[in-house]
Each structure stands twice: as C-alpha cells, then as structure tokens.
C-alpha cells in the first residue's frame, strides 16, 4: 500500500506545489508515516500474534465489504426517485467515515511523538498538517470504499456503469469533505480547551458515536421501510447544508435526469466545497493546528477543585460503608477510580447501553408492543451490567498487573469482590433506579416489584460467574485477550442463555399472585451467598 500511495502523491505533486507545499519534505514524511502505520494494530482488528496482525486489516475490510453488499442491496428497490434512498445511503457512509476517524485515527491526528523530530527542523506547519491528512485519508478512504463497494456494484446494476463511476467519485469527495469537517471541529476544540480536558471531550464524542451506531441500525431499518413506501422528494432548506443531500441530488440527476434548480445547486456545491475546504485548511487552519499540537503534549498544571474533593469524599464514604477489610476497600477504590478516568474503558463499556435507550424510547412511544418493550428494558439492562462487569479485567496497561502477584496478598478473592461491588454500586443500582423511575411514570407503583426482581436477577447473574474455572485480576488482561473465542465462550453462554432464562422465569412467575415478591427474597439470598463466594477464590484460579 505504501508504494501505491507514494505513486499517487507523485502524480499529484503539481497540486501540492500549487498550494505552496514543500513536496520533497511532504513525500518523505508520508513515506515514514505509512511505514509506521503498517505496523500499528488498529482498534477495529487487534489480534495477538504478529502473523495475524499483518492480515487483520484485510480481514476487517473483507467483513465491511460483505456488510456493504447487504446494506447496498436496498438501492435495487427504488422505482420513481433515487434521491431518498441515496440520501440515507450517503448519510450512513458519512457517519461511518466520521466514526472510523474518531474511533481509530484521532490518536494519529493528535499524535505528538513526531514533534521532537519535525518541529526543530525547517519544516512548515502546512507540510506537517498535510502529511497527517494524507496519512489519515489513505486508510479512511480505503475503509470507506470497503463500506461502499456493495452500493457501487448495485448502482452499476440498477443504473449502469457510468452511474456507478459517478457514485464512486462521489464517495471519494464525501470522504474528503467529512475528513475536513471533522478536522475543523477538532481544530476548534484545540482553541477552546487543551490537554486532559480535550482528551475527555474526545472520549465523550467517541462514546456518543458508538451509542449512535448501536441505535442507528434499529432506527435505520424502519427509516428505509418508510422511504420505500414514499417515492416523493421533499427538499428542505437544511438539505443545502448537508453533504449527503448534495450527492443524493447528483445521483437523482444521473438516474432521472432532473436538472431543476436545487439539483444544480447541489452539483455546484460538490464541485466547490471540497477544494475550497482544502485551500482553507492549508492556508489558514494548518498553522493554528501546528501551534496547538505543539502545546497538546505538554503537561498542564492542575488544581484541586471543590468538585474533585467532593467526589473523593463520596468515594471514601462508599468504600468504608460498602467494603469489609482493607484489601477489599483498596480494590474498591482502585477499580472505581480507573473506571472513572480510563477513556478507553468508557468507549468499550458504555456503547452497549445505546440499545437500552432505544427500548426505553419505544416503551414510551409504541403502545402496540408495550409489554415486550417492558421486558426488553428490564433484562437488556441486565445484559449491559454484565457486559460492563467483564470490561474491568481488560486494559491497555495490563503489564502493570505484575504488582498483584508481587504483593503480599493472601486472598485475591477480596480484590475481585471489591471490584464487583463497584459494578453493583456504580452501574447496577443507578441503572435500575432510573428504570424504576421511568417505569413508575409509565405504569404506576405496581411495576416496582418487577424492577426490583429484575435487579435481583442481575445480581444473581453476576453471582453465577463465581463458578468459572479461571479468573483475572482487575485490568490485568490485554485488550486482545478479549477476542479469544475460548475466553468468550462462558460469557456468551451466560449472556445468551442465563439472562433470557431469568426473564422467562420473571414473566411466568408474574402471573402467580405474590410470586414475584416471594421469589425476589429467595433469589436475593442465593445471589448474596454466591457473591460472597468470591472472597474464597485463591491464587490457583487466577490466570496470568
């Protein structure tokens, strides 16, 4: 891939010289970046062995190509107008471009490791910025083409080869526009905030995009169904501000030869915005970015605020009241603080709650399936809590876990039990309290016993994990370990079998008078006994 990228850059050197960019320096920097990128495992396809790392990117692209054919098949079903379906199609692709850039390449954009080499040298800021954009654009465009290959093929089948070629060029231009928009947003962020605060904001944006991705496919199915029913084009003012609408208008011109004023405006925007964006980024925003980047890696002076002190006091209070023994107390505090500060933990753990938000919205908006949605909210929450409980074992800094076995710890079970209490207090209780409030508003006081029983069932699911053969200390496992099928088997069984079984028991016992109340006490006692068994776990069962 490196040779191909350099060849393309050589063919476009006239453009870089027109933009007054030092081409030899740009080419050298891009070559080095591409060489280093080939060695970097991506978050979407991390593996264990080096041999697997070499092919992981190709495997990831293969999966996305397969999905693109499933997704692109909808383009075969439009009849009179192509605009509506292509609007949704391009919107999805633009979202995936932004998602990949934020989730996998934002660290590349704000990477400060090469500042030590480049900044002291006579290299212009626009060269550094352009090298970063080329570096990111190559892989983003590759991923984008993989996500749109199915749509390209089906466009060729439906409208002909020329339309497929237009769609292909449209995807490339949309990719460039998305990269520029995302870059501008982050440049603005570097001017507003800096250092750790900027990293926090980026982390929250990543979580938000992951939540939207989880919810989007559910909403998208209904949206496409409505599009297929309606063949009318309704162009609003906001369409002129959204790039997917421009390209959808272009495809409508190709499909049905509409040359009305809105479509001519769309085509003019397509021919101007990408190149104007490139000019603005190169001449005005690149120097600002370079300056902000030079300050990005420097440590900030931090002051202890009243909020920090208050949060610390709350943690100290909870750890004293909810734990028994100094070791369990220390584990509780350790896991609580790491889960509050580790951005990558949040990105792994929080997106799964996206579908629960979706089911809650359906609960309040869809009367036809209100009963099913009630059970989905109660027990998908259990699924989410269990998923979070499994994430506390993984970390990018897993090598630091050597301290556990090199410390005079006799009962590692106390550490595991302390970490499990964090899951219950920090996520399980607040989640079911929120669900209880919402369901009380929807159904009244009679639903509270069902919420409590679902919460107890969640505790029981967490307690059942004590029967595992092997355990891991908190944050002691590499992220790549999470992808091993053998290690995931017991978790998959628990998620796909135990949680639905608990929900089924709840459904049938709710038909018996006072059955939920009686079974709640029985399951609560069993859950508490199982959870206490964590204290008895010995070093023989700890892996690593």
mmCIF file of C-alpha atoms in Angstrom, residues 87-402:
data_model
loop_
_atom_site.group_PDB
_atom_site.id
_atom_site.type_symbol
_atom_site.label_atom_id
_atom_site.label_comp_id
_atom_site.label_asym_id
_atom_site.label_seq_id
_atom_site.Cartn_x
_atom_site.Cartn_y
_atom_site.Cartn_z
ATOM 1 C CA UNK A 87 -29.688 10.370 0.882
ATOM 2 C CA UNK A 88 -29.853 7.658 3.539
ATOM 3 C CA UNK A 89 -27.028 5.745 1.836
ATOM 4 C CA UNK A 90 -24.635 8.702 1.784
ATOM 5 C CA UNK A 91 -25.620 9.730 5.322
ATOM 6 C CA UNK A 92 -24.679 6.268 6.571
ATOM 7 C CA UNK A 93 -21.344 6.350 4.734
ATOM 8 C CA UNK A 94 -20.557 9.819 6.071
ATOM 9 C CA UNK A 95 -21.360 8.627 9.588
ATOM 10 C CA UNK A 96 -19.078 5.604 9.184
ATOM 11 C CA UNK A 97 -16.250 7.826 7.912
ATOM 12 C CA UNK A 98 -16.560 10.103 10.939
ATOM 13 C CA UNK A 99 -16.884 7.095 13.256
ATOM 14 C CA UNK A 100 -13.702 5.475 11.907
ATOM 15 C CA UNK A 101 -11.818 8.752 12.071
ATOM 16 C CA UNK A 102 -12.867 9.423 15.650
ATOM 17 C CA UNK A 103 -12.537 5.860 16.964
ATOM 18 C CA UNK A 104 -9.364 4.728 15.222
ATOM 19 C CA UNK A 105 -7.478 7.692 13.786
ATOM 20 C CA UNK A 106 -7.992 10.542 16.232
ATOM 21 C CA UNK A 107 -4.878 9.402 18.078
ATOM 22 C CA UNK A 108 -2.987 9.725 14.800
ATOM 23 C CA UNK A 109 -4.344 13.225 14.257
ATOM 24 C CA UNK A 110 -3.211 14.354 17.704
ATOM 25 C CA UNK A 111 -0.064 12.251 17.859
ATOM 26 C CA UNK A 112 2.739 14.390 19.289
ATOM 27 C CA UNK A 113 5.548 11.828 19.180
ATOM 28 C CA UNK A 114 6.969 13.199 15.945
ATOM 29 C CA UNK A 115 7.116 16.771 17.271
ATOM 30 C CA UNK A 116 10.570 16.118 18.704
ATOM 31 C CA UNK A 117 11.876 15.358 15.218
ATOM 32 C CA UNK A 118 9.849 17.691 12.988
ATOM 33 C CA UNK A 119 9.403 20.924 14.951
ATOM 34 C CA UNK A 120 13.156 21.723 15.377
ATOM 35 C CA UNK A 121 13.655 21.143 11.639
ATOM 36 C CA UNK A 122 12.856 23.663 8.896
ATOM 37 C CA UNK A 123 9.503 22.006 8.115
ATOM 38 C CA UNK A 124 6.492 24.256 7.600
ATOM 39 C CA UNK A 125 3.353 23.687 9.649
ATOM 40 C CA UNK A 126 1.273 23.204 6.494
ATOM 41 C CA UNK A 127 3.546 20.320 5.463
ATOM 42 C CA UNK A 128 3.059 18.587 8.825
ATOM 43 C CA UNK A 129 -0.701 19.122 8.639
ATOM 44 C CA UNK A 130 -0.973 17.900 5.055
ATOM 45 C CA UNK A 131 1.106 14.812 5.871
ATOM 46 C CA UNK A 132 -1.274 13.972 8.692
ATOM 47 C CA UNK A 133 -4.293 14.447 6.441
ATOM 48 C CA UNK A 134 -2.811 12.242 3.724
ATOM 49 C CA UNK A 135 -1.874 9.622 6.302
ATOM 50 C CA UNK A 136 -5.399 9.510 7.707
ATOM 51 C CA UNK A 137 -7.147 9.953 4.360
ATOM 52 C CA UNK A 138 -5.453 6.904 2.798
ATOM 53 C CA UNK A 139 -6.821 4.496 5.374
ATOM 54 C CA UNK A 140 -10.160 6.260 5.792
ATOM 55 C CA UNK A 141 -10.729 6.218 2.019
ATOM 56 C CA UNK A 142 -9.779 2.525 1.942
ATOM 57 C CA UNK A 143 -12.265 1.739 4.707
ATOM 58 C CA UNK A 144 -14.885 3.950 3.054
ATOM 59 C CA UNK A 145 -14.549 2.179 -0.290
ATOM 60 C CA UNK A 146 -14.913 -1.140 1.509
ATOM 61 C CA UNK A 147 -18.137 0.115 3.125
ATOM 62 C CA UNK A 148 -19.464 1.417 -0.200
ATOM 63 C CA UNK A 149 -18.352 -1.332 -2.597
ATOM 64 C CA UNK A 150 -21.730 -3.059 -2.456
ATOM 65 C CA UNK A 151 -23.515 0.224 -3.202
ATOM 66 C CA UNK A 152 -21.171 0.825 -6.151
ATOM 67 C CA UNK A 153 -21.934 -2.609 -7.599
ATOM 68 C CA UNK A 154 -25.696 -2.322 -7.120
ATOM 69 C CA UNK A 155 -25.668 1.189 -8.591
ATOM 70 C CA UNK A 156 -23.966 -0.221 -11.688
ATOM 71 C CA UNK A 157 -26.574 -2.976 -11.891
ATOM 72 C CA UNK A 158 -29.509 -0.611 -11.417
ATOM 73 C CA UNK A 159 -28.368 2.476 -13.331
ATOM 74 C CA UNK A 160 -25.377 1.410 -15.413
ATOM 75 C CA UNK A 161 -21.606 1.644 -15.308
ATOM 76 C CA UNK A 162 -21.481 5.435 -15.708
ATOM 77 C CA UNK A 163 -23.737 5.917 -12.670
ATOM 78 C CA UNK A 164 -21.528 3.529 -10.698
ATOM 79 C CA UNK A 165 -18.482 5.610 -11.642
ATOM 80 C CA UNK A 166 -20.257 8.797 -10.536
ATOM 81 C CA UNK A 167 -21.154 7.132 -7.244
ATOM 82 C CA UNK A 168 -17.522 6.065 -6.767
ATOM 83 C CA UNK A 169 -16.241 9.624 -7.276
ATOM 84 C CA UNK A 170 -18.996 10.922 -5.002
ATOM 85 C CA UNK A 171 -17.870 8.649 -2.182
ATOM 86 C CA UNK A 172 -14.276 9.896 -2.515
ATOM 87 C CA UNK A 173 -15.372 13.539 -2.402
ATOM 88 C CA UNK A 174 -17.725 12.848 0.514
ATOM 89 C CA UNK A 175 -14.846 11.207 2.345
ATOM 90 C CA UNK A 176 -12.656 14.280 1.848
ATOM 91 C CA UNK A 177 -15.424 16.633 2.999
ATOM 92 C CA UNK A 178 -16.025 14.542 6.130
ATOM 93 C CA UNK A 179 -12.323 14.488 6.980
ATOM 94 C CA UNK A 180 -12.135 18.259 6.603
ATOM 95 C CA UNK A 181 -15.264 18.874 8.699
ATOM 96 C CA UNK A 182 -14.027 16.558 11.445
ATOM 97 C CA UNK A 183 -10.594 18.191 11.321
ATOM 98 C CA UNK A 184 -12.101 21.672 11.613
ATOM 99 C CA UNK A 185 -14.158 20.627 14.627
ATOM 100 C CA UNK A 186 -11.088 19.285 16.386
ATOM 101 C CA UNK A 187 -9.062 22.353 15.489
ATOM 102 C CA UNK A 188 -11.761 24.479 17.077
ATOM 103 C CA UNK A 189 -11.639 22.263 20.155
ATOM 104 C CA UNK A 190 -7.883 22.782 20.463
ATOM 105 C CA UNK A 191 -8.521 26.537 20.643
ATOM 106 C CA UNK A 192 -11.258 26.241 23.252
ATOM 107 C CA UNK A 193 -9.791 23.571 25.529
ATOM 108 C CA UNK A 194 -6.451 21.830 25.826
ATOM 109 C CA UNK A 195 -4.628 18.939 27.451
ATOM 110 C CA UNK A 196 -6.601 16.491 29.545
ATOM 111 C CA UNK A 197 -9.872 18.341 29.039
ATOM 112 C CA UNK A 198 -9.563 17.914 25.276
ATOM 113 C CA UNK A 199 -8.900 14.212 25.700
ATOM 114 C CA UNK A 200 -12.009 13.914 27.870
ATOM 115 C CA UNK A 201 -14.157 15.635 25.243
ATOM 116 C CA UNK A 202 -12.766 13.361 22.526
ATOM 117 C CA UNK A 203 -13.573 10.352 24.702
ATOM 118 C CA UNK A 204 -17.156 11.521 25.206
ATOM 119 C CA UNK A 205 -17.552 12.063 21.451
ATOM 120 C CA UNK A 206 -16.283 8.534 20.822
ATOM 121 C CA UNK A 207 -18.805 7.122 23.284
ATOM 122 C CA UNK A 208 -21.592 9.185 21.688
ATOM 123 C CA UNK A 209 -20.736 7.933 18.196
ATOM 124 C CA UNK A 210 -20.649 4.347 19.449
ATOM 125 C CA UNK A 211 -24.061 4.818 21.072
ATOM 126 C CA UNK A 212 -25.449 6.231 17.832
ATOM 127 C CA UNK A 213 -24.015 3.275 15.924
ATOM 128 C CA UNK A 214 -25.717 0.827 18.283
ATOM 129 C CA UNK A 215 -29.084 2.584 17.964
ATOM 130 C CA UNK A 216 -28.758 3.541 14.308
ATOM 131 C CA UNK A 217 -29.297 0.135 12.756
ATOM 132 C CA UNK A 218 -32.600 -0.292 14.604
ATOM 133 C CA UNK A 219 -33.850 3.123 13.531
ATOM 134 C CA UNK A 220 -32.374 2.702 10.054
ATOM 135 C CA UNK A 221 -34.437 -0.393 9.255
ATOM 136 C CA UNK A 222 -37.667 1.486 9.934
ATOM 137 C CA UNK A 223 -36.388 4.549 8.092
ATOM 138 C CA UNK A 224 -35.604 2.589 4.918
ATOM 139 C CA UNK A 225 -39.001 0.913 5.100
ATOM 140 C CA UNK A 226 -40.683 4.331 5.160
ATOM 141 C CA UNK A 227 -38.505 5.530 2.268
ATOM 142 C CA UNK A 228 -39.547 2.582 0.105
ATOM 143 C CA UNK A 229 -43.201 3.352 0.784
ATOM 144 C CA UNK A 230 -42.815 7.026 -0.138
ATOM 145 C CA UNK A 231 -41.435 7.975 -3.555
ATOM 146 C CA UNK A 232 -41.853 11.736 -3.133
ATOM 147 C CA UNK A 233 -38.883 14.108 -2.980
ATOM 148 C CA UNK A 234 -39.137 16.873 -0.400
ATOM 149 C CA UNK A 235 -36.083 19.123 -0.449
ATOM 150 C CA UNK A 236 -35.855 21.386 2.597
ATOM 151 C CA UNK A 237 -33.515 24.235 3.424
ATOM 152 C CA UNK A 238 -31.310 22.048 5.604
ATOM 153 C CA UNK A 239 -30.510 19.801 2.627
ATOM 154 C CA UNK A 240 -28.300 22.590 1.294
ATOM 155 C CA UNK A 241 -26.189 22.343 4.470
ATOM 156 C CA UNK A 242 -25.720 18.549 4.491
ATOM 157 C CA UNK A 243 -23.231 16.918 2.068
ATOM 158 C CA UNK A 244 -25.193 13.611 1.811
ATOM 159 C CA UNK A 245 -28.097 15.564 0.303
ATOM 160 C CA UNK A 246 -25.782 17.078 -2.335
ATOM 161 C CA UNK A 247 -24.565 13.704 -3.526
ATOM 162 C CA UNK A 248 -28.058 12.216 -3.361
ATOM 163 C CA UNK A 249 -29.166 15.039 -5.632
ATOM 164 C CA UNK A 250 -26.336 14.199 -8.034
ATOM 165 C CA UNK A 251 -27.484 10.567 -8.183
ATOM 166 C CA UNK A 252 -31.056 11.745 -8.823
ATOM 167 C CA UNK A 253 -29.739 13.731 -11.798
ATOM 168 C CA UNK A 254 -27.939 10.649 -13.099
ATOM 169 C CA UNK A 255 -30.924 8.347 -12.523
ATOM 170 C CA UNK A 256 -33.831 10.500 -13.672
ATOM 171 C CA UNK A 257 -32.187 13.474 -15.447
ATOM 172 C CA UNK A 258 -33.649 16.125 -13.167
ATOM 173 C CA UNK A 259 -31.983 19.486 -13.766
ATOM 174 C CA UNK A 260 -34.115 21.710 -11.591
ATOM 175 C CA UNK A 261 -32.516 24.499 -9.558
ATOM 176 C CA UNK A 262 -31.967 22.503 -6.312
ATOM 177 C CA UNK A 263 -30.014 19.804 -8.146
ATOM 178 C CA UNK A 264 -27.882 22.371 -9.967
ATOM 179 C CA UNK A 265 -27.085 23.977 -6.609
ATOM 180 C CA UNK A 266 -26.131 20.562 -5.208
ATOM 181 C CA UNK A 267 -23.758 19.906 -8.111
ATOM 182 C CA UNK A 268 -22.128 23.324 -7.752
ATOM 183 C CA UNK A 269 -21.549 22.645 -4.053
ATOM 184 C CA UNK A 270 -19.960 19.280 -4.876
ATOM 185 C CA UNK A 271 -17.573 20.935 -7.342
ATOM 186 C CA UNK A 272 -16.506 23.736 -4.991
ATOM 187 C CA UNK A 273 -16.718 22.760 -1.306
ATOM 188 C CA UNK A 274 -14.016 20.020 -1.232
ATOM 189 C CA UNK A 275 -11.430 22.227 -2.937
ATOM 190 C CA UNK A 276 -12.313 25.369 -1.000
ATOM 191 C CA UNK A 277 -12.029 23.320 2.206
ATOM 192 C CA UNK A 278 -8.607 22.104 1.140
ATOM 193 C CA UNK A 279 -7.475 25.673 0.472
ATOM 194 C CA UNK A 280 -8.770 26.989 3.799
ATOM 195 C CA UNK A 281 -7.259 24.124 5.770
ATOM 196 C CA UNK A 282 -3.895 24.524 4.100
ATOM 197 C CA UNK A 283 -3.523 28.295 4.276
ATOM 198 C CA UNK A 284 -5.330 29.292 7.461
ATOM 199 C CA UNK A 285 -6.047 26.379 9.768
ATOM 200 C CA UNK A 286 -2.825 24.361 9.385
ATOM 201 C CA UNK A 287 -0.632 26.922 11.238
ATOM 202 C CA UNK A 288 -3.195 27.078 14.047
ATOM 203 C CA UNK A 289 -3.241 23.300 14.282
ATOM 204 C CA UNK A 290 0.560 23.056 14.365
ATOM 205 C CA UNK A 291 0.737 25.575 17.209
ATOM 206 C CA UNK A 292 -1.996 23.835 19.173
ATOM 207 C CA UNK A 293 -0.373 20.452 18.576
ATOM 208 C CA UNK A 294 2.944 21.678 19.961
ATOM 209 C CA UNK A 295 1.129 22.583 23.190
ATOM 210 C CA UNK A 296 -1.035 19.457 23.218
ATOM 211 C CA UNK A 297 1.601 17.111 24.580
ATOM 212 C CA UNK A 298 2.803 19.412 27.342
ATOM 213 C CA UNK A 299 1.589 18.649 30.861
ATOM 214 C CA UNK A 300 -0.880 21.067 32.390
ATOM 215 C CA UNK A 301 -0.871 22.477 35.852
ATOM 216 C CA UNK A 302 -3.860 21.126 37.662
ATOM 217 C CA UNK A 303 -5.537 22.471 40.723
ATOM 218 C CA UNK A 304 -7.666 20.613 43.190
ATOM 219 C CA UNK A 305 -11.199 21.858 42.811
ATOM 220 C CA UNK A 306 -14.121 21.656 45.180
ATOM 221 C CA UNK A 307 -15.803 19.150 42.859
ATOM 222 C CA UNK A 308 -12.755 16.874 42.958
ATOM 223 C CA UNK A 309 -12.668 16.997 46.746
ATOM 224 C CA UNK A 310 -16.391 16.280 46.912
ATOM 225 C CA UNK A 311 -16.078 13.275 44.592
ATOM 226 C CA UNK A 312 -13.171 11.977 46.649
ATOM 227 C CA UNK A 313 -15.191 12.300 49.863
ATOM 228 C CA UNK A 314 -18.084 10.405 48.299
ATOM 229 C CA UNK A 315 -15.734 7.617 47.200
ATOM 230 C CA UNK A 316 -14.151 7.392 50.662
ATOM 231 C CA UNK A 317 -17.602 7.196 52.253
ATOM 232 C CA UNK A 318 -18.819 4.480 49.879
ATOM 233 C CA UNK A 319 -15.651 2.430 50.206
ATOM 234 C CA UNK A 320 -15.914 2.448 54.001
ATOM 235 C CA UNK A 321 -19.610 1.611 54.126
ATOM 236 C CA UNK A 322 -19.689 -0.970 51.325
ATOM 237 C CA UNK A 323 -16.491 -2.959 51.865
ATOM 238 C CA UNK A 324 -15.063 -5.180 54.552
ATOM 239 C CA UNK A 325 -11.339 -5.220 55.178
ATOM 240 C CA UNK A 326 -8.502 -3.025 53.926
ATOM 241 C CA UNK A 327 -7.782 -5.120 50.811
ATOM 242 C CA UNK A 328 -11.369 -5.071 49.612
ATOM 243 C CA UNK A 329 -11.516 -1.346 50.370
ATOM 244 C CA UNK A 330 -8.377 -0.697 48.319
ATOM 245 C CA UNK A 331 -9.689 -2.774 45.405
ATOM 246 C CA UNK A 332 -12.996 -0.891 45.503
ATOM 247 C CA UNK A 333 -11.221 2.477 45.366
ATOM 248 C CA UNK A 334 -8.795 1.300 42.669
ATOM 249 C CA UNK A 335 -11.476 -0.027 40.303
ATOM 250 C CA UNK A 336 -13.744 2.971 40.918
ATOM 251 C CA UNK A 337 -11.030 5.483 40.027
ATOM 252 C CA UNK A 338 -9.762 3.592 36.973
ATOM 253 C CA UNK A 339 -13.243 3.173 35.514
ATOM 254 C CA UNK A 340 -13.859 6.897 36.060
ATOM 255 C CA UNK A 341 -10.631 8.011 34.361
ATOM 256 C CA UNK A 342 -9.868 5.420 31.682
ATOM 257 C CA UNK A 343 -11.334 6.766 28.435
ATOM 258 C CA UNK A 344 -10.864 3.503 26.549
ATOM 259 C CA UNK A 345 -12.758 1.643 29.258
ATOM 260 C CA UNK A 346 -15.678 4.022 28.747
ATOM 261 C CA UNK A 347 -15.550 3.515 24.983
ATOM 262 C CA UNK A 348 -15.692 -0.259 25.444
ATOM 263 C CA UNK A 349 -18.296 -0.329 28.215
ATOM 264 C CA UNK A 350 -20.820 2.445 27.594
ATOM 265 C CA UNK A 351 -21.954 1.944 23.954
ATOM 266 C CA UNK A 352 -23.816 -1.227 24.886
ATOM 267 C CA UNK A 353 -26.300 0.992 26.783
ATOM 268 C CA UNK A 354 -27.337 2.554 23.467
ATOM 269 C CA UNK A 355 -29.961 -0.090 22.678
ATOM 270 C CA UNK A 356 -31.420 0.245 26.165
ATOM 271 C CA UNK A 357 -32.063 3.921 25.399
ATOM 272 C CA UNK A 358 -33.729 2.784 22.184
ATOM 273 C CA UNK A 359 -36.015 0.341 24.016
ATOM 274 C CA UNK A 360 -36.919 2.995 26.603
ATOM 275 C CA UNK A 361 -37.919 5.374 23.818
ATOM 276 C CA UNK A 362 -40.017 2.614 22.222
ATOM 277 C CA UNK A 363 -41.598 1.908 25.600
ATOM 278 C CA UNK A 364 -42.973 5.431 25.726
ATOM 279 C CA UNK A 365 -43.893 5.726 22.067
ATOM 280 C CA UNK A 366 -45.197 2.334 20.880
ATOM 281 C CA UNK A 367 -48.361 1.055 22.555
ATOM 282 C CA UNK A 368 -48.711 -1.971 20.274
ATOM 283 C CA UNK A 369 -45.676 -3.763 21.754
ATOM 284 C CA UNK A 370 -45.512 -2.105 25.150
ATOM 285 C CA UNK A 371 -45.386 -5.441 27.017
ATOM 286 C CA UNK A 372 -42.425 -6.737 25.049
ATOM 287 C CA UNK A 373 -40.588 -3.418 25.374
ATOM 288 C CA UNK A 374 -41.050 -3.514 29.156
ATOM 289 C CA UNK A 375 -39.271 -6.860 29.405
ATOM 290 C CA UNK A 376 -36.574 -5.749 26.957
ATOM 291 C CA UNK A 377 -35.784 -2.699 29.095
ATOM 292 C CA UNK A 378 -35.645 -4.730 32.319
ATOM 293 C CA UNK A 379 -33.441 -7.510 31.017
ATOM 294 C CA UNK A 380 -31.373 -5.716 28.419
ATOM 295 C CA UNK A 381 -30.220 -3.633 31.397
ATOM 296 C CA UNK A 382 -29.047 -6.888 32.986
ATOM 297 C CA UNK A 383 -27.172 -7.684 29.771
ATOM 298 C CA UNK A 384 -25.494 -4.251 29.883
ATOM 299 C CA UNK A 385 -24.434 -4.550 33.533
ATOM 300 C CA UNK A 386 -22.924 -7.942 32.919
ATOM 301 C CA UNK A 387 -21.066 -6.598 29.888
ATOM 302 C CA UNK A 388 -19.558 -3.788 31.978
ATOM 303 C CA UNK A 389 -18.531 -6.285 34.663
ATOM 304 C CA UNK A 390 -16.419 -8.141 32.102
ATOM 305 C CA UNK A 391 -14.642 -4.997 30.921
ATOM 306 C CA UNK A 392 -12.922 -4.299 34.253
ATOM 307 C CA UNK A 393 -10.474 -7.123 33.540
ATOM 308 C CA UNK A 394 -9.011 -5.511 30.398
ATOM 309 C CA UNK A 395 -6.660 -2.594 29.951
ATOM 310 C CA UNK A 396 -4.020 -1.197 27.623
ATOM 311 C CA UNK A 397 -1.723 -1.010 30.647
ATOM 312 C CA UNK A 398 -2.229 -4.640 31.613
ATOM 313 C CA UNK A 399 1.501 -5.206 32.180
ATOM 314 C CA UNK A 400 1.268 -3.157 35.361
ATOM 315 C CA UNK A 401 -0.753 -6.021 36.882
ATOM 316 C CA UNK A 402 2.506 -7.696 37.965
#
